[in-house]
Each structure stands twice: as structure tokens, then as C-alpha cells.
Amino acid sequence: MVWAGVMPVFSQDSETRLSSDAEIDRRFQLRRDWILRTAVSNLDEADASRGSVLDVAAALQRGENRKAALARLARLNEAVPTQNMFWMYPMAAVMAAGGPALDDASWKRIAELWRTYWPSRGDTENHWVMYYGGLYLAAQTWKESGPERWFNGRSAQENRDEARSYLEHWMRVTTSFGQGEYDSPGYIGEYVVPLALLAGWCDDPLLRQKSRMMLDYLAYDYVIEHLSGQYAGAHSRVYPRQLLQPARTTAAALGWLLFGLGDRQMSQQALLLAMSGYTPPPILERIARTPDRPYVERELKRTRWRMRQAGSESFVVGDKRTAPVYKYSYVDKDFVLGSSQGGLLQPIQQQTWSLRWRVDQPLDASNTFFGLHPYSSPHEGTMYFPMSWDTTTDTIVRSKVDYDSPDKLAGGSPYEQVFQHGAALIALYDLPPGTRFPHITALFSRDLRNTVEDPSGWIFSQGGPVYIAYRPLVPGEWRPNDWTGLLAGGAGGFISSGFKEWGTGHRCYVSTAPRNGYVVQVAPVRDFASYEAFQTAVRSRPLATATNPELEVSYTCLDGSRLHARYGQAPSVNGTAIDRAHWPLFESPYGVADRGSQRLELRYGIERYVLDFQRAVIEHSFVRP
């Protein structure tokens, strides 16, 4: 039997759960209030150079520090804007959240900027969502205005119609086939901010409801793969600092606000979410804090829209071509090992797989281990960008300076195939002659301890409560992680900012064999009597590797499963090939969604929380055991 809406009191457990809802909300409101008060305190009536646009919005919304807020806004709005959609959403927040407290001079200047400044729409999924979220809220403010009031010569109604069309298209594609910029520890915030704007202040009830539902959707996508607030697993886009200091990210700041995960920290995205009035459903915190680990999470995402070299697995959505991304994460209470299948799934900043382990003080920890082929080629650039073969790499490097460096730590490769089962992973690489950077890299972070190079070929190490075994098919050599000195020398601009604090002390195991790969086996310390016992167990497992004539690995992992991977073929577990044709959009004990369904069902015990985007309906119910 299923009940909709308020849970009936039919047992002591149900009464406890109702109380728990109230306690979860109470804690959230305390965290929300801290963020808002901190933002207001950033403004100083005696110093108009302090504070952000969103600090101004928070002060005006709360009716506090108004004089300082207006002075700071006037200073910020003196010059012609330059930040495109990153200007649009904060200004829309000032108008929506702080509008009644704005003075005439502020309104006049804001209106003039929307008339004269033409913000770029950008070229990424997050750019477009921010652009149209900000544009919708701005056009809503002057909903009867004609084309003479707008930078693009369109009326407010035309701007709203275009914005709504794109936003609903993006929601439909995301809930059917997954995000293109999926599971990014930084860029998750660039989706949260436009959705928070719409969920908080959109005057259309349907779009407002869908935006609130999308916030629930993104929050679940994060918590199901988090570890102490860190976004774990495979990522579409990640910067060097986020790779090496994974708790200092936008995702971690949002995780603290929403669920109290990890360390308290501030971010502009968390501030706007706090202002919006959005409150996460309690089931999300229950899932985030579940003691019932380990579990396996499978997800289906998609690549960015592909312009060329789309590949045999690609498919068309509307008039655009993309390809599936098959994600797999093993989520334990002490670690998360997560991966995608490899390949060029996202330009420039892809992380194909990663391991995170639990630490007591995560904020400045480098609790991570991962590997990659540092691929760089115009093939990748022209696959995703409307540029010529001769100029695309140079254009990319202007903003992502580490892209064309042999010691970079993020990126996909067309010559990479990755396969994971539980806490074991196999990666194979077949680098053809002429490959720009013909080596593979495994990052051993500075937080790893007791690293042992065993005569068997296994390299053992320990990260806090986790033992790690790494077995390269062909031996390599140790190098410092920044062996070119590119980031240490400051060449990366904002990308290398603070490198001395987060980027030093790590090292890489680098192998230059063109046909190569590795096996990774992870296990919690709690499962073994000693480190030596773990090493003995791994060495005793059957392992067969070959690089010629076939690139191939057979390995029996610690849970007894027989894994087999041959380059160019489907991998198998216990003789059964992995069937990715029916990979779910989401699948774990806590959430399920089918490809194309636009429907996500969250589960925790007897509780069910369904996001149905086709009907724009949230169904909350409880199922009697």
C-alpha cells in the first residue's frame, strides 16, 4: 500500500521519522542563516570596495546594511560589465531578491546595463543555462517592455519565451539522457545558480516547480556519490586544484549548506541557493548519511554535443549528436572508487576514474588516487569546437593552459578503455605511433603512506582507512607531478593560483610503453589483519597480462569475481560480457531512473520520493513493509 503526501503514523518508527524531518530542516535553516549573515557582514559602509553582487542581494533581501549595499552596488555597476552570463545571474538575483530595497538610481543604472551591455551566451551547457536563467528573471522584471529596452532588440516577452524554451529543453534532455557536463565538482554550481533563481522567484508556477525539482535532481546526483561532502567518482570537468584538493570545491560548499557534509565553507553558488528559499527534501539527507554502505551506483550520462568524429555509439537528440557515458561507482563508508568507460567523453578536463578515501580533516587533504593518458590533439578540439584543425589546440590553451602539457592530470583519451567491478578496476591503453604524449600516468598523492614496490610488480600504498594495490602492465618511473614546472611557474594564471599550497609533494608513476595498462584493487583496512595480509591476499590472486599480440588482462579480484578485459572488446565478469546497451540513467538502492523516462524515484526504507518531469509533479509516499 502507498500513501501520498503526509506520512501516516502507524508505528513508532514513523513518528520518529516525522521528528527527524523537523530536525533535518532545523539544522538546514541554521546553516542557511550562517551563510546569509556572513554575506551581509562582507559589506562595509566605510569601504565600498568590499563585497560581491550577491552579498549586496543578500543584504537587501534581509533589510540589513542597506546603505553599504547600495554604495557597493553603485561601485560595481560603474564600469561596463565584462563577465557575460556570470554578470547576468548575480544581477538578476539583486533585482529579484533585493528589488524592493533598491533605490531609483540603482534601478536606472541596472535598466541601462540590460539595454546597452550585450552578454555572450557562451559555448557550454552551463553557460547557456546561466544565460537563460538570468535572462528570464530580468525579462520578468519588466515583462511589458518592448525591444527598445533590451540589448538584443527583442521584447521582454520574446526573451522570456526563448529562455523558457531552452530551459525546458535542457531539463528534458538531462532527465532523459543525462547531463553533458556531468558530475563536475566545480560546475555543479553553475547549474544550481540559475535553477535557484527560477525556483525562488520565477512567476510562472510550472517553470518554478520544474526548477525546484531539478535542484532535487542535481542534489541526488551529488549525494549518491559523495564521501564526506566530496564529489567522488568520474567527472566531466575538473581543474588541477580540484583534483588534488577535492574538498575545496563548489560541490563541497553546497554539500555543507544542504546536508551539513564535510567542512563549513562559503561559495557564491551556496549563497544564492540560500537566498532562494529552496529547502531540500529530508530524504536526500537520509541518503547522504546512510550507514548502509557499500553499494554500487550506475549512471548514464552523455558527452557534450559532438560536431565531428562522433563514433558508432553516438545518437541524435533533436538535431544534435552525442554519445553515452557509462558511469560506475563503488561507494563504501571509507572510500569511493568510481569510473567511466574511457574515451573522449568531455573535452579538456575529463577525469575518467578516481579513488577518494575518508579523512578526518578533509578541507586541505589530498585524499585521491587516479590515472590517465594525457592526450592532446586537434582531433579532440575539432570533435567538440567549431574551430580549424590548425588553431584549435592553441585556442584551448589560452584558457586551459595545462591542456597541452605532458604532465597534466585531467583529460580523456581515445586510446583508453576502463572497466570496473566493485573495488577493482582495469585500464588498457593502446597508443599508436605519433601520439603526442605517449605515456600513461598514475597520480600518487602526497597523502599516501607506506608505498611499497613489490617484486611481483604490484605497487602497494595506503590512504587512511584504505589499502591500494596498483599493477602496471609495463613498469615505469617516478616523477614529480609537475615535472615540466608549468603550474609551479605560474603559467596557468588562475588555474595555477596557490599551487605551492595544493600542488606540491605529489608524485606520478609514468610508463612510456605504448601498449600498456594497469589493474587497481582497493580494500578497506578494516577487512584485513594487517597491511602485509592485504599484500599477501592481492599477490595470491590469479593475474594474467599480455601486451602482444593482444592487449589483455585477466584478474580474479578480492571478492572472487573473475574479470577479463581485452582492448577493443566488451569486458566480462565471470565469463559474462558487460551489457551497456541497457545501462540505467540511475540505479542504486536509493534511486532508480530509466533512460528516456524523465522520472527519478528516490528510496530510503519505506519512503519514496518521485520526481516526474513529464507531469511536473513530486510524489511523496510511504510503503508499508
GROMACS .gro file of C-alpha atoms in nm, residues 182-183 185 225 232-238 243 299 301 306 324-330 336-356 368-375 380 384 408-420 425-429 440-441 518 520 580:
model
   76
  182TYR     CA    1   2.807   1.569  -1.572
  183ASP     CA    2   2.905   1.542  -1.207
  185PRO     CA    3   3.272   1.926  -0.852
  225GLU     CA    4   2.850   0.958  -0.497
  232ALA     CA    5   3.369   1.137  -0.592
  233GLY     CA    6   3.379   0.912  -0.899
  234ALA     CA    7   3.426   1.011  -1.262
  235HIS     CA    8   3.384   1.376  -1.361
  236SER     CA    9   3.321   1.563  -1.684
  237ARG     CA   10   3.517   1.874  -1.587
  238VAL     CA   11   3.769   1.924  -1.310
  243LEU     CA   12   4.187   1.710  -0.847
  299GLU     CA   13   2.456   0.621  -1.402
  301LYS     CA   14   2.536   1.050  -1.879
  306ARG     CA   15   2.973   1.630  -3.092
  324PRO     CA   16   2.657   0.774  -2.392
  325VAL     CA   17   2.877   0.788  -2.082
  326TYR     CA   18   2.855   0.478  -1.862
  327LYS     CA   19   2.940   0.558  -1.502
  328TYR     CA   20   3.003   0.304  -1.227
  329SER     CA   21   3.083   0.383  -0.862
  330TYR     CA   22   3.153   0.159  -0.566
  336VAL     CA   23   3.458   0.570  -0.325
  337LEU     CA   24   3.608   0.419  -0.640
  338GLY     CA   25   3.429   0.544  -0.949
  339SER     CA   26   3.484   0.535  -1.324
  340SER     CA   27   3.353   0.583  -1.674
  341GLN     CA   28   3.439   0.371  -1.977
  342GLY     CA   29   3.715   0.599  -2.106
  343GLY     CA   30   3.743   0.775  -2.437
  344LEU     CA   31   3.689   1.141  -2.525
  345LEU     CA   32   3.374   1.193  -2.320
  346GLN     CA   33   3.422   1.561  -2.239
  347PRO     CA   34   3.679   1.797  -2.391
  348ILE     CA   35   3.985   1.912  -2.197
  349GLN     CA   36   3.904   1.843  -1.830
  350GLN     CA   37   3.767   1.489  -1.806
  351GLN     CA   38   3.852   1.261  -1.515
  352THR     CA   39   3.788   0.907  -1.630
  353TRP     CA   40   3.825   0.747  -1.287
  354SER     CA   41   3.925   0.832  -0.933
  355LEU     CA   42   3.957   0.699  -0.581
  356ARG     CA   43   3.873   0.904  -0.271
  368THR     CA   44   4.296   1.097  -0.403
  369PHE     CA   45   4.447   0.848  -0.646
  370PHE     CA   46   4.382   0.823  -1.023
  371GLY     CA   47   4.535   0.755  -1.363
  372LEU     CA   48   4.514   0.881  -1.722
  373HIS     CA   49   4.672   0.912  -2.064
  374PRO     CA   50   4.746   1.287  -2.103
  375TYR     CA   51   4.609   1.316  -2.454
  380GLU     CA   52   3.967   1.630  -2.968
  384TYR     CA   53   3.367   1.948  -2.985
  408LYS     CA   54   4.859   1.738  -1.699
  409LEU     CA   55   4.634   1.547  -1.461
  410ALA     CA   56   4.295   1.573  -1.634
  411GLY     CA   57   4.177   1.464  -1.976
  412GLY     CA   58   4.030   1.179  -2.173
  413SER     CA   59   4.192   0.973  -2.445
  414PRO     CA   60   4.055   0.787  -2.749
  415TYR     CA   61   4.309   0.514  -2.672
  416GLU     CA   62   4.182   0.442  -2.321
  417GLN     CA   63   3.940   0.170  -2.211
  418VAL     CA   64   3.837   0.138  -1.845
  419PHE     CA   65   3.636  -0.133  -1.674
  420GLN     CA   66   3.535  -0.152  -1.307
  425LEU     CA   67   3.944  -0.160  -1.195
  426ILE     CA   68   4.126  -0.245  -1.518
  427ALA     CA   69   4.250   0.020  -1.762
  428LEU     CA   70   4.403  -0.052  -2.104
  429TYR     CA   71   4.586   0.190  -2.337
  440ILE     CA   72   5.036   0.691  -1.903
  441THR     CA   73   5.036   0.848  -1.560
  518TYR     CA   74   4.711  -0.137  -1.511
  520VAL     CA   75   4.376  -0.132  -0.941
  580ARG     CA   76   2.594  -0.145  -2.161
   0.00000   0.00000   0.00000
